[in-house]
C-alpha positions as a Markdown table, in Angstrom:
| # | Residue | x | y | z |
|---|---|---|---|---|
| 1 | Unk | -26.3 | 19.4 | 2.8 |
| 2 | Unk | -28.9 | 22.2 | 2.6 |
| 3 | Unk | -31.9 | 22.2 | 5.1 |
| 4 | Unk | -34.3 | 21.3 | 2.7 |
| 5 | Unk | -32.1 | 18.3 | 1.4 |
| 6 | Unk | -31.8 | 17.1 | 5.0 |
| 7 | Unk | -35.5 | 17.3 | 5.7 |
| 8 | Unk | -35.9 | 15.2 | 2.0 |
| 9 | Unk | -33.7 | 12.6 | 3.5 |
| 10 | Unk | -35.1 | 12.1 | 7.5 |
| 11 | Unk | -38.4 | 12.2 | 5.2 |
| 12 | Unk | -37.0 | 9.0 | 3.2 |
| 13 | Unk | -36.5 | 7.3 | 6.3 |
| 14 | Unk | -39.8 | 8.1 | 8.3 |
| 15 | Unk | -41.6 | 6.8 | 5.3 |
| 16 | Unk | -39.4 | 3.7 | 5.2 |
| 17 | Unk | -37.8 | 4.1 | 1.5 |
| 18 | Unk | -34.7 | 4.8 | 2.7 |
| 19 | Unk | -32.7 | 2.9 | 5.6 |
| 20 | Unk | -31.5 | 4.6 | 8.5 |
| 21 | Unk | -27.9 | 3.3 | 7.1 |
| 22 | Unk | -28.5 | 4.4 | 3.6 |
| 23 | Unk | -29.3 | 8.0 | 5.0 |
| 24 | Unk | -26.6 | 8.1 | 7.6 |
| 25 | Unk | -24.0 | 7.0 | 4.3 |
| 26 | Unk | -25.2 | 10.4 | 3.1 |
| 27 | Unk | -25.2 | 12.1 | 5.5 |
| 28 | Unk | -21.2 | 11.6 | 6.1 |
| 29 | Unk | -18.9 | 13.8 | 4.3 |
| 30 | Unk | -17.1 | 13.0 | 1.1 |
| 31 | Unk | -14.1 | 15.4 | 1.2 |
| 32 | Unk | -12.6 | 17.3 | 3.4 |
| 33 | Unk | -11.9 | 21.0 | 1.8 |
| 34 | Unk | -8.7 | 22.8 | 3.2 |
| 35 | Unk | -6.9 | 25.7 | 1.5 |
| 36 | Unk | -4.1 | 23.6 | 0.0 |
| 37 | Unk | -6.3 | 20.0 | -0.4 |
| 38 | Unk | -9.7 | 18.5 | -1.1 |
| 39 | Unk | -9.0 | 15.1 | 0.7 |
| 40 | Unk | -11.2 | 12.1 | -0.5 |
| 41 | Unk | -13.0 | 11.0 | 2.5 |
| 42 | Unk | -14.9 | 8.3 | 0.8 |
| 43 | Unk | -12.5 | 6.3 | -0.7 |
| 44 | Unk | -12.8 | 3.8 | 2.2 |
| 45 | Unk | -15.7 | 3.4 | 1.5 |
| 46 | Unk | -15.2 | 2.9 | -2.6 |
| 47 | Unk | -12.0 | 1.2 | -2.1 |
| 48 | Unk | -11.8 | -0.5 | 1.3 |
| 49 | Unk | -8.5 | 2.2 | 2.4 |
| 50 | Unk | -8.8 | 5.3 | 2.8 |
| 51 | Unk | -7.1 | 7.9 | 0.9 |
| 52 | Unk | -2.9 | 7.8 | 1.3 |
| 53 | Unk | -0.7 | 10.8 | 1.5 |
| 54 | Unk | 1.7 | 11.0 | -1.4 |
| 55 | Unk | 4.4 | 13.1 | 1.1 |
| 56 | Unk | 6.5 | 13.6 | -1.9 |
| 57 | Unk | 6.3 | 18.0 | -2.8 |
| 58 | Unk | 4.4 | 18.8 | -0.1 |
| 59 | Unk | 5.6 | 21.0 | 2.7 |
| 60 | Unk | 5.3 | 19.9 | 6.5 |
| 61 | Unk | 2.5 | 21.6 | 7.1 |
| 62 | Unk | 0.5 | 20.7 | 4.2 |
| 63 | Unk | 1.5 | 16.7 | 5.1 |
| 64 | Unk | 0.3 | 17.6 | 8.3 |
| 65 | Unk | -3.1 | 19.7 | 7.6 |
| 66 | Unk | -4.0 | 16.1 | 5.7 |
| 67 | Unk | -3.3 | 13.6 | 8.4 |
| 68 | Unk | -5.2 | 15.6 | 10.8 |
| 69 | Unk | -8.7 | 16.3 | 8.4 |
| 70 | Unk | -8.5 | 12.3 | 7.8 |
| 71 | Unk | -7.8 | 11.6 | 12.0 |
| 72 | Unk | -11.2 | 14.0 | 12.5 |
| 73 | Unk | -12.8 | 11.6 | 9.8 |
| 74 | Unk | -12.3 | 8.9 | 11.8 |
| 75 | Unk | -9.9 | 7.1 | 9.3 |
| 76 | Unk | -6.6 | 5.6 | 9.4 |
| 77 | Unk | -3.6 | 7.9 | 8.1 |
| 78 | Unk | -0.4 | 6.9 | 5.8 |
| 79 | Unk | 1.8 | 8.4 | 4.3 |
| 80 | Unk | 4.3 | 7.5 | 1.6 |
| 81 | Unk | 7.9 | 9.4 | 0.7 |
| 82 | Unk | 8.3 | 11.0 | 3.7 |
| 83 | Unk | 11.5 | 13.5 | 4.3 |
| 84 | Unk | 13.5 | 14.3 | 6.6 |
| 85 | Unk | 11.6 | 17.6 | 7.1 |
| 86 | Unk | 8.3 | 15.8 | 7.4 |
| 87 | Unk | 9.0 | 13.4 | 9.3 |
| 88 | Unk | 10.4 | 15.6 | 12.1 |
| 89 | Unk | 7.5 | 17.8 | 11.8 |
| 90 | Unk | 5.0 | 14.9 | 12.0 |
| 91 | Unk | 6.6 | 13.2 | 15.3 |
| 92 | Unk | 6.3 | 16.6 | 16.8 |
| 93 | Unk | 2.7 | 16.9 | 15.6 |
| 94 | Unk | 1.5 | 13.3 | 16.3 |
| 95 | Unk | 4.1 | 11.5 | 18.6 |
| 96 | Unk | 2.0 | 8.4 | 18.3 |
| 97 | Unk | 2.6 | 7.8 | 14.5 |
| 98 | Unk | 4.3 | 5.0 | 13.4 |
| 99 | Unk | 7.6 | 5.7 | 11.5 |
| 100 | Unk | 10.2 | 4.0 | 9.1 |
| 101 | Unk | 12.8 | 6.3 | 7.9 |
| 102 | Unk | 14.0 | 3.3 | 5.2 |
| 103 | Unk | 10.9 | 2.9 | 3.7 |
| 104 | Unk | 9.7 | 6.5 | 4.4 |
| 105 | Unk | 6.7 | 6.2 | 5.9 |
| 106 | Unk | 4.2 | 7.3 | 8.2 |
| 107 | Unk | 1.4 | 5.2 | 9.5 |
| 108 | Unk | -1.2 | 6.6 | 12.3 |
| 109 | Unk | -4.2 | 3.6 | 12.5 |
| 110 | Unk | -7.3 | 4.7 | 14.6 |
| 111 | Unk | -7.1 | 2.2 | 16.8 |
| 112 | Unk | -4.0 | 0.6 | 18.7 |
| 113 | Unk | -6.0 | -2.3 | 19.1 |
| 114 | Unk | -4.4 | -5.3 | 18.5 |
| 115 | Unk | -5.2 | -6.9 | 14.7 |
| 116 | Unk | -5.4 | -9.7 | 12.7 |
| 117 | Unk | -4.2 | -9.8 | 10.0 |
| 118 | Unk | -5.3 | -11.7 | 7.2 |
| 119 | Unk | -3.5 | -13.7 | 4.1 |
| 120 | Unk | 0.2 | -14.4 | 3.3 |
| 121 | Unk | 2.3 | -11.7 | 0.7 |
| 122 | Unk | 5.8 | -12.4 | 0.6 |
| 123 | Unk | 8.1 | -9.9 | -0.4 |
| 124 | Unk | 11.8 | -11.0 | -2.1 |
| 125 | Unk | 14.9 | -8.6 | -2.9 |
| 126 | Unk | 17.1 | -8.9 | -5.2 |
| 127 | Unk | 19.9 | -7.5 | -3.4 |
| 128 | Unk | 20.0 | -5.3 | 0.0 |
| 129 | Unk | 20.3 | -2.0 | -1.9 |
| 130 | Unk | 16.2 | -2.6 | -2.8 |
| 131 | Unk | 15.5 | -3.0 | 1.0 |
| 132 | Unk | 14.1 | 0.9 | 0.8 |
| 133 | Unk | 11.7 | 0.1 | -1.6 |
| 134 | Unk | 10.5 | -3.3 | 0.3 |
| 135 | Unk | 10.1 | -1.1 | 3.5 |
| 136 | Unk | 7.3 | 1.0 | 1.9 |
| 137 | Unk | 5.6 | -2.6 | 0.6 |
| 138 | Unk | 5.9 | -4.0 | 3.5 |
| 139 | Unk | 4.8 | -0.6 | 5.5 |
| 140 | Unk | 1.7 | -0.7 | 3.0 |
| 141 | Unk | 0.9 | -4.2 | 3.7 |
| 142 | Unk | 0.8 | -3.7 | 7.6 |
| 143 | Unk | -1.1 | -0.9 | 7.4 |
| 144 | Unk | -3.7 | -2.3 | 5.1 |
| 145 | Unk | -3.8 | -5.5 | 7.7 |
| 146 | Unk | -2.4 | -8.1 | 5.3 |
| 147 | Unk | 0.2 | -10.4 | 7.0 |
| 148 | Unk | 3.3 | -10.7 | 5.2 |
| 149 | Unk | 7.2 | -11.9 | 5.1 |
| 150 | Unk | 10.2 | -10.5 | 3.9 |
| 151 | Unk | 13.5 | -12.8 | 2.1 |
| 152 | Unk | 16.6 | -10.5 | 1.5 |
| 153 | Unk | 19.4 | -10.2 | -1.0 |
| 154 | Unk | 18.5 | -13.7 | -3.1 |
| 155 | Unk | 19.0 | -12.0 | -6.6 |
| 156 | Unk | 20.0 | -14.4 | -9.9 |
| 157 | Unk | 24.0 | -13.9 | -8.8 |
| 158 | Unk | 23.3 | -16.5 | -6.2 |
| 159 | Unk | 20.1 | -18.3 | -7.0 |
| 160 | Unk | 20.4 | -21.5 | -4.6 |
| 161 | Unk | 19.6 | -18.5 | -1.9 |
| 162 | Unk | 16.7 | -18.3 | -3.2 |
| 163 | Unk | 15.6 | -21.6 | -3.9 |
| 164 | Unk | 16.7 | -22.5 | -0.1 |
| 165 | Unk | 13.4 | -21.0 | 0.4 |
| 166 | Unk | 11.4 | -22.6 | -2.0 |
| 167 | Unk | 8.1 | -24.0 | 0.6 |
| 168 | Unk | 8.1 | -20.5 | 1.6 |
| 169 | Unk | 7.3 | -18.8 | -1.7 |
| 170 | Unk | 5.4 | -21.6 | -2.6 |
| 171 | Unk | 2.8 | -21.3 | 0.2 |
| 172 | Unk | 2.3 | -17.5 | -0.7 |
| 173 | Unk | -1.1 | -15.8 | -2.1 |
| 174 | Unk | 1.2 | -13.3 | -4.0 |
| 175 | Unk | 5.0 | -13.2 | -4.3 |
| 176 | Unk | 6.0 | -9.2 | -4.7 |
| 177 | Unk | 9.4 | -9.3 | -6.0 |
| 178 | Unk | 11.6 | -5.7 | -5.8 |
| 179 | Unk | 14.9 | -5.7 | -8.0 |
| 180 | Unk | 16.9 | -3.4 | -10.1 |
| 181 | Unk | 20.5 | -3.8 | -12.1 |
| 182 | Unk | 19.0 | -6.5 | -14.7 |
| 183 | Unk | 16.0 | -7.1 | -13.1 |
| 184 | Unk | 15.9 | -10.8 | -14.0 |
| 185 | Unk | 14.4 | -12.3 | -10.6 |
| 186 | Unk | 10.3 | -11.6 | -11.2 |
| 187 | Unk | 10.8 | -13.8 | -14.2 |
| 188 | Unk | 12.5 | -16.6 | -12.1 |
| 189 | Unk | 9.9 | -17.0 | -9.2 |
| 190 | Unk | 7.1 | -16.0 | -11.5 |
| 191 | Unk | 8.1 | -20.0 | -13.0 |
| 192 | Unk | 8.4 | -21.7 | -9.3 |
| 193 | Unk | 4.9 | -20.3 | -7.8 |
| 194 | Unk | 1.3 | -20.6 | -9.0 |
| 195 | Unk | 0.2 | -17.2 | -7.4 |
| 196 | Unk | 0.5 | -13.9 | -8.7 |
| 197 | Unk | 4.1 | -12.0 | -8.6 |
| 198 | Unk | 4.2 | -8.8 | -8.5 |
| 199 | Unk | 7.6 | -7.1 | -9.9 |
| 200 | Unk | 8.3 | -3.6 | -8.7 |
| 201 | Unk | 12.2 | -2.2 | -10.7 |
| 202 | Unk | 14.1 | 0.0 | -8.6 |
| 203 | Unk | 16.8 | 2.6 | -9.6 |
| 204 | Unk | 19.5 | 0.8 | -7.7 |
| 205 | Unk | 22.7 | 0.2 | -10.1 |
| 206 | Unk | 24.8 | 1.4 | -12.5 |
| 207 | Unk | 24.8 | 3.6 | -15.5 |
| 208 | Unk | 23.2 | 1.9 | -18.2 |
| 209 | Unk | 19.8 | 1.3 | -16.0 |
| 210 | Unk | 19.1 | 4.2 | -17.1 |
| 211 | Unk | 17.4 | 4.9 | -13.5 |
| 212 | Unk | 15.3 | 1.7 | -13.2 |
| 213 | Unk | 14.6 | 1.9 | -16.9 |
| 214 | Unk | 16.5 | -1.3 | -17.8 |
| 215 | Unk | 15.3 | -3.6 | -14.8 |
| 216 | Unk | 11.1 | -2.2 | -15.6 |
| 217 | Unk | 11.6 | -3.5 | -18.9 |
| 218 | Unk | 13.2 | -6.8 | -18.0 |
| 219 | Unk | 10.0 | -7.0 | -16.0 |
| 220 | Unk | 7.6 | -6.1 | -18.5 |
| 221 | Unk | 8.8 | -8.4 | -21.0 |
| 222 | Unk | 8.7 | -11.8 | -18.4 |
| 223 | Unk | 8.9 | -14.8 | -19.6 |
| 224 | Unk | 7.2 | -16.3 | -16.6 |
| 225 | Unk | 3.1 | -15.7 | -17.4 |
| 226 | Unk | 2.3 | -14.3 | -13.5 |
| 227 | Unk | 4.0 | -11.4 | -13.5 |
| 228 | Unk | 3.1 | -8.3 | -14.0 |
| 229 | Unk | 5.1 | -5.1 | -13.1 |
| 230 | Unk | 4.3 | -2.1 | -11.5 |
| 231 | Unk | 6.5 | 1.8 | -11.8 |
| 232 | Unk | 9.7 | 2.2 | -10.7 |
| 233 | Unk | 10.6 | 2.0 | -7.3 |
| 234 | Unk | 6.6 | 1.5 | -6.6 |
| 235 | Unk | 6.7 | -0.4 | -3.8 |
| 236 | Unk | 3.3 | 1.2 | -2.6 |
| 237 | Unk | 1.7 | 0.4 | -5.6 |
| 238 | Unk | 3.1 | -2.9 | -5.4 |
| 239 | Unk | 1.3 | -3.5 | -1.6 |
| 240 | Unk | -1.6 | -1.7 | -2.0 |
| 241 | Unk | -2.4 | -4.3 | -5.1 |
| 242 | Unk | -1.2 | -7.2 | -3.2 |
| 243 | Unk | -3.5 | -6.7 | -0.3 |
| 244 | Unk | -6.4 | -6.6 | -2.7 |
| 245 | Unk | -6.0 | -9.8 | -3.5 |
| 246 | Unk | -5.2 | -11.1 | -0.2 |
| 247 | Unk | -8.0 | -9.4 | 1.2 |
| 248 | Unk | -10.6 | -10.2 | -1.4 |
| 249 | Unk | -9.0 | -14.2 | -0.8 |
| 250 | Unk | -9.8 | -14.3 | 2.7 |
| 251 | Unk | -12.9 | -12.3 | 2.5 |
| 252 | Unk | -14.1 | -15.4 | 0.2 |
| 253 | Unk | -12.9 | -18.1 | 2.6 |
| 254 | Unk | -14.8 | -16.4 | 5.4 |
| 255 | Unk | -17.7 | -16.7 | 3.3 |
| 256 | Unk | -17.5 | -20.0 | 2.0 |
């Protein structure tokens, strides 16, 4: 902001047509500029989360340079598809980061306040192989401060596994359901719940799944009317939508 813009603005508020709140919004910066990133620092503010690291093809330091310009911000940090590399870089770099090697994650909240968490997301598997996947859901849920649950290895093989935990799902605000091979559980929740279920494909199993291709469009063609489907192997995408919802639900209740 220039001199001349600033004085504009502390004008606005000394004349009372702008609030001290409105001109301190404006005064805050909206990206952070570094050499190898311009990193959106007012997405929290748009969107309710700040900006997340996508790990995936950058270096260390890169991964790094971001989590620190967001930490001067003031704002939460995390970080999806995480290496090896990174991940030994950022524990030297921030020791108090939170990390899951499964899901591939790093998570470094302002605060180590105790939270509470808000709403109910429950997140299924078809088999253990898509427990990788479910990690970085249930990694995005935490950090977005949405409560949730995990069920394990209840794919269509075995099906009275899952419907052993029938109250369960049915008590949920959204089901988030991560398969791959034939992809045929969203379908079967999405026609015992009346909340949203989210399907996320993963590239576990053979050949002909073409790398999640087979199990994404099991999912997109549903029978069930709730689901919808996010990318393959998504399982960000998949928690960042859910806790939407859940937070927008409580955010109502509180209100009501």
């Amino acid at each position: 902001m220039t001199p001349d813009q600033l004085q504009t603005l502390l004008s606005a508020v000394q004349n009372g047509t702008l609030s001290v709140e409105q001109a301190a919004s404006q005064l805050h910066p909206t990206v952070g500029e570094l050499d190898f990133a311009t990193v959106d620092l007012h997405r929290r503010d748009r969107c309710g989360y700040p900006e997340v690291i996508f790990a995936e093809g950058k270096t260390p330091e890169w991964t790094a340079g971001v989590v620190e310009r967001l930490r001067q911000a003031g704002q939460d940090c995390f970080a999806t598809r995480v290496n090896d590399d990174q991940a030994a870089y950022l524990a030297t770099r921030f020791p108090d980061g939170i990390q899951d090697r499964i899901g591939r994650t790093f998570w470094y909240p302002q605060s180590t306040e105790p939270r509470t968490l808000v709403g109910n997301v429950l997140v299924l598997t078809a088999g253990t192989g898509d427990l990788p996947v479910a990690h970085e859901t249930l990694n995005t849920l935490t950090a977005m401060g949405v409560q949730s649950q995990r069920i394990v290895d209840v794919g269509v093989a075995g099906l009275h596994r899952l419907l052993r935990h029938l109250p369960t799902l049915q008590s949920a605000d959204v089901v988030i359901v991560v398969a791959g091979m034939d992809g045929a559980l969203p379908s079967v929740v999405g026609g015992l719940v009346d909340c949203p279920v989210i399907a996320v494909p993963t590239s576990v199993g053979y050949g002909t799944t073409f790398g999640g291709v087979a199990p994404l469009l099991t999912m997109l063609n549903a029978c069930s009317a709730g689901v919808v489907t996010v990318n393959i192997d998504a399982g960000f995408k998949a928690g960042y939508t859910a806790a939407l919802i859940a937070r927008r639900v409580a955010k109502r209740n509180v209100s009501e």
